[in-house]
Amino acid sequence: MNIFVTNLLLAVLWTALMDSYTLPTFAAGFAIGFLILWVIQPLTGGSNSYFLRTFYWVRLVVMFHYELIVSSIAVVWDVLTPQHLARPGIIEVPLDVETETGLLLVTNLVSLTPGTLSVDVSDDRRTLLVHAMFADDPDAVVKSLKSGMERWVREAVET
């Protein structure tokens, strides 16, 4: 049986045992089930891929929220202060994502982050045009997107 399905069944069992059919109870059951499956993994001979991928997805969600907060503060600061630091520009970001899902996630997460907007993807799906609010140093923006958002998505989706 698939480890994810087993984890879901353990979460449902937990909610039934707790007699509380709420999302927090289900989430707690899912986390407890995940830990149980991780501990007994050497006994079952399962692979590490489920646990590694889950770690990458959790990291993607956490780091995206961190980027969301930091960029929101930067945009709000620039809007509210008298001197404007914004130097907008269009930047070409070379892409290394190989799957459609990865490309979709990268472009949408870039657009959801305040101060950046995905404008277009090249026909060969190797270049992303990004409108950046703070484009003083285009190389720094490219490096930030590649070592951050794109890397996190590639690890979560393509591992």
PDB file of C-alpha atoms in Angstrom, residues 21-154:
ATOM      1  CA  TYR A  21     -13.855  15.221  13.328  1.00  0.00           C
ATOM      2  CA  THR A  22     -12.119  18.564  12.875  1.00  0.00           C
ATOM      3  CA  LEU A  23      -9.264  19.667  10.657  1.00  0.00           C
ATOM      4  CA  PRO A  24      -6.826  20.241  13.562  1.00  0.00           C
ATOM      5  CA  THR A  25      -7.500  16.736  14.883  1.00  0.00           C
ATOM      6  CA  PHE A  26      -7.001  15.281  11.407  1.00  0.00           C
ATOM      7  CA  ALA A  27      -3.753  17.280  10.991  1.00  0.00           C
ATOM      8  CA  ALA A  28      -2.499  16.042  14.351  1.00  0.00           C
ATOM      9  CA  GLY A  29      -3.349  12.484  13.347  1.00  0.00           C
ATOM     10  CA  PHE A  30      -1.561  12.960  10.044  1.00  0.00           C
ATOM     11  CA  ALA A  31       1.559  14.240  11.840  1.00  0.00           C
ATOM     12  CA  ILE A  32       1.486  11.406  14.360  1.00  0.00           C
ATOM     13  CA  GLY A  33       0.956   8.882  11.565  1.00  0.00           C
ATOM     14  CA  PHE A  34       3.849  10.400   9.640  1.00  0.00           C
ATOM     15  CA  LEU A  35       6.135  10.033  12.667  1.00  0.00           C
ATOM     16  CA  ILE A  36       5.007   6.441  13.248  1.00  0.00           C
ATOM     17  CA  LEU A  37       5.622   5.512   9.611  1.00  0.00           C
ATOM     18  CA  TRP A  38       9.014   7.226   9.690  1.00  0.00           C
ATOM     19  CA  VAL A  39      10.056   5.326  12.837  1.00  0.00           C
ATOM     20  CA  ILE A  40       8.961   1.911  11.538  1.00  0.00           C
ATOM     21  CA  GLN A  41      10.302   2.526   8.029  1.00  0.00           C
ATOM     22  CA  PRO A  42      13.479   0.418   8.555  1.00  0.00           C
ATOM     23  CA  LEU A  43      11.260  -2.512   9.614  1.00  0.00           C
ATOM     24  CA  THR A  44       9.034  -2.299   6.540  1.00  0.00           C
ATOM     25  CA  GLY A  45      11.863  -1.764   4.056  1.00  0.00           C
ATOM     26  CA  GLY A  46      10.169   1.318   2.636  1.00  0.00           C
ATOM     27  CA  SER A  47      11.942   4.062   0.750  1.00  0.00           C
ATOM     28  CA  ASN A  48      12.895   7.487   2.047  1.00  0.00           C
ATOM     29  CA  SER A  49      11.314   9.308  -0.903  1.00  0.00           C
ATOM     30  CA  TYR A  50       7.917   9.951   0.767  1.00  0.00           C
ATOM     31  CA  PHE A  51       9.503  11.393   3.898  1.00  0.00           C
ATOM     32  CA  LEU A  52      12.044  13.449   1.949  1.00  0.00           C
ATOM     33  CA  ARG A  53       9.406  14.815  -0.408  1.00  0.00           C
ATOM     34  CA  THR A  54       7.155  15.709   2.542  1.00  0.00           C
ATOM     35  CA  PHE A  55      10.057  17.603   4.103  1.00  0.00           C
ATOM     36  CA  TYR A  56      10.631  19.491   0.831  1.00  0.00           C
ATOM     37  CA  TRP A  57       6.936  20.413   0.533  1.00  0.00           C
ATOM     38  CA  VAL A  58       6.800  21.663   4.120  1.00  0.00           C
ATOM     39  CA  ARG A  59       9.972  23.675   3.531  1.00  0.00           C
ATOM     40  CA  LEU A  60       8.511  25.148   0.321  1.00  0.00           C
ATOM     41  CA  VAL A  61       5.371  26.284   2.151  1.00  0.00           C
ATOM     42  CA  VAL A  62       7.311  27.722   5.106  1.00  0.00           C
ATOM     43  CA  MET A  63       9.908  29.504   2.959  1.00  0.00           C
ATOM     44  CA  PHE A  64       7.260  30.907   0.619  1.00  0.00           C
ATOM     45  CA  HIS A  65       5.448  32.408   3.598  1.00  0.00           C
ATOM     46  CA  TYR A  66       8.733  33.845   4.846  1.00  0.00           C
ATOM     47  CA  GLU A  67       9.379  35.421   1.409  1.00  0.00           C
ATOM     48  CA  LEU A  68       5.798  36.678   1.379  1.00  0.00           C
ATOM     49  CA  ILE A  69       6.234  38.465   4.709  1.00  0.00           C
ATOM     50  CA  VAL A  70       9.661  39.920   3.884  1.00  0.00           C
ATOM     51  CA  SER A  71       8.629  41.187   0.448  1.00  0.00           C
ATOM     52  CA  SER A  72       5.351  42.574   1.812  1.00  0.00           C
ATOM     53  CA  ILE A  73       7.271  44.583   4.382  1.00  0.00           C
ATOM     54  CA  ALA A  74       9.644  45.880   1.680  1.00  0.00           C
ATOM     55  CA  VAL A  75       6.768  46.958  -0.567  1.00  0.00           C
ATOM     56  CA  VAL A  76       4.826  48.568   2.293  1.00  0.00           C
ATOM     57  CA  TRP A  77       7.951  50.399   3.462  1.00  0.00           C
ATOM     58  CA  ASP A  78       8.582  51.720  -0.052  1.00  0.00           C
ATOM     59  CA  VAL A  79       4.980  52.879  -0.419  1.00  0.00           C
ATOM     60  CA  LEU A  80       4.761  54.584   2.980  1.00  0.00           C
ATOM     61  CA  THR A  81       8.138  56.349   3.074  1.00  0.00           C
ATOM     62  CA  PRO A  82       8.731  59.630   1.225  1.00  0.00           C
ATOM     63  CA  GLN A  83      11.739  58.421  -0.758  1.00  0.00           C
ATOM     64  CA  HIS A  84      10.968  55.613  -3.155  1.00  0.00           C
ATOM     65  CA  LEU A  85      13.548  52.854  -3.492  1.00  0.00           C
ATOM     66  CA  ALA A  86      11.720  51.019  -6.254  1.00  0.00           C
ATOM     67  CA  ARG A  87      13.541  50.730  -9.567  1.00  0.00           C
ATOM     68  CA  PRO A  88      11.176  48.505 -11.572  1.00  0.00           C
ATOM     69  CA  GLY A  89      12.344  46.472 -14.503  1.00  0.00           C
ATOM     70  CA  ILE A  90      11.788  43.358 -16.586  1.00  0.00           C
ATOM     71  CA  ILE A  91      14.310  40.616 -15.891  1.00  0.00           C
ATOM     72  CA  GLU A  92      14.971  37.378 -17.779  1.00  0.00           C
ATOM     73  CA  VAL A  93      15.334  34.453 -15.390  1.00  0.00           C
ATOM     74  CA  PRO A  94      16.711  31.216 -16.885  1.00  0.00           C
ATOM     75  CA  LEU A  95      14.682  28.242 -15.671  1.00  0.00           C
ATOM     76  CA  ASP A  96      15.868  24.787 -14.683  1.00  0.00           C
ATOM     77  CA  VAL A  97      12.466  23.304 -13.801  1.00  0.00           C
ATOM     78  CA  GLU A  98      11.659  20.370 -16.054  1.00  0.00           C
ATOM     79  CA  THR A  99       8.043  19.521 -15.296  1.00  0.00           C
ATOM     80  CA  GLU A 100       4.865  21.406 -16.112  1.00  0.00           C
ATOM     81  CA  THR A 101       3.903  21.305 -12.439  1.00  0.00           C
ATOM     82  CA  GLY A 102       7.231  22.845 -11.448  1.00  0.00           C
ATOM     83  CA  LEU A 103       6.878  25.578 -14.056  1.00  0.00           C
ATOM     84  CA  LEU A 104       3.324  26.307 -12.915  1.00  0.00           C
ATOM     85  CA  LEU A 105       4.382  26.524  -9.270  1.00  0.00           C
ATOM     86  CA  VAL A 106       7.399  28.753  -9.938  1.00  0.00           C
ATOM     87  CA  THR A 107       5.468  31.215 -12.083  1.00  0.00           C
ATOM     88  CA  ASN A 108       2.535  31.395  -9.670  1.00  0.00           C
ATOM     89  CA  LEU A 109       4.654  31.707  -6.532  1.00  0.00           C
ATOM     90  CA  VAL A 110       6.680  34.495  -8.163  1.00  0.00           C
ATOM     91  CA  SER A 111       3.443  36.293  -9.049  1.00  0.00           C
ATOM     92  CA  LEU A 112       2.033  35.816  -5.545  1.00  0.00           C
ATOM     93  CA  THR A 113       5.099  37.399  -3.963  1.00  0.00           C
ATOM     94  CA  PRO A 114       4.650  41.183  -3.608  1.00  0.00           C
ATOM     95  CA  GLY A 115       7.062  43.166  -5.749  1.00  0.00           C
ATOM     96  CA  THR A 116       7.401  40.525  -8.475  1.00  0.00           C
ATOM     97  CA  LEU A 117       5.156  39.400 -11.298  1.00  0.00           C
ATOM     98  CA  SER A 118       5.608  36.611 -13.851  1.00  0.00           C
ATOM     99  CA  VAL A 119       5.066  38.255 -17.209  1.00  0.00           C
ATOM    100  CA  ASP A 120       5.764  35.495 -19.748  1.00  0.00           C
ATOM    101  CA  VAL A 121       7.494  32.186 -20.291  1.00  0.00           C
ATOM    102  CA  SER A 122       9.502  31.622 -23.460  1.00  0.00           C
ATOM    103  CA  ASP A 123       8.252  29.088 -26.016  1.00  0.00           C
ATOM    104  CA  ASP A 124      10.986  26.608 -25.061  1.00  0.00           C
ATOM    105  CA  ARG A 125      10.030  27.030 -21.356  1.00  0.00           C
ATOM    106  CA  ARG A 126      13.612  27.883 -20.450  1.00  0.00           C
ATOM    107  CA  THR A 127      13.232  31.602 -19.638  1.00  0.00           C
ATOM    108  CA  LEU A 128      10.816  33.422 -17.378  1.00  0.00           C
ATOM    109  CA  LEU A 129      10.226  37.148 -17.772  1.00  0.00           C
ATOM    110  CA  VAL A 130       9.713  38.716 -14.357  1.00  0.00           C
ATOM    111  CA  HIS A 131       8.669  42.265 -13.592  1.00  0.00           C
ATOM    112  CA  ALA A 132      10.491  43.162 -10.386  1.00  0.00           C
ATOM    113  CA  MET A 133       9.725  46.236  -8.321  1.00  0.00           C
ATOM    114  CA  PHE A 134      13.277  46.367  -6.954  1.00  0.00           C
ATOM    115  CA  ALA A 135      15.389  45.634 -10.036  1.00  0.00           C
ATOM    116  CA  ASP A 136      18.441  47.784  -9.175  1.00  0.00           C
ATOM    117  CA  ASP A 137      20.640  44.692  -9.475  1.00  0.00           C
ATOM    118  CA  PRO A 138      19.088  42.248 -11.973  1.00  0.00           C
ATOM    119  CA  ASP A 139      21.740  39.604 -11.249  1.00  0.00           C
ATOM    120  CA  ALA A 140      20.835  39.639  -7.548  1.00  0.00           C
ATOM    121  CA  VAL A 141      17.144  39.216  -8.385  1.00  0.00           C
ATOM    122  CA  VAL A 142      17.918  36.278 -10.698  1.00  0.00           C
ATOM    123  CA  LYS A 143      20.195  34.700  -8.092  1.00  0.00           C
ATOM    124  CA  SER A 144      17.567  35.168  -5.391  1.00  0.00           C
ATOM    125  CA  LEU A 145      14.808  33.560  -7.480  1.00  0.00           C
ATOM    126  CA  LYS A 146      16.985  30.665  -8.654  1.00  0.00           C
ATOM    127  CA  SER A 147      18.500  29.842  -5.265  1.00  0.00           C
ATOM    128  CA  GLY A 148      15.209  30.368  -3.487  1.00  0.00           C
ATOM    129  CA  MET A 149      11.834  29.850  -5.101  1.00  0.00           C
ATOM    130  CA  GLU A 150      12.940  27.772  -8.091  1.00  0.00           C
ATOM    131  CA  ARG A 151      15.219  25.502  -6.051  1.00  0.00           C
ATOM    132  CA  TRP A 152      12.530  24.875  -3.424  1.00  0.00           C
ATOM    133  CA  VAL A 153       9.978  24.026  -6.120  1.00  0.00           C
ATOM    134  CA  ARG A 154      12.391  21.727  -7.962  1.00  0.00           C
TER     135      ARG A 154
END
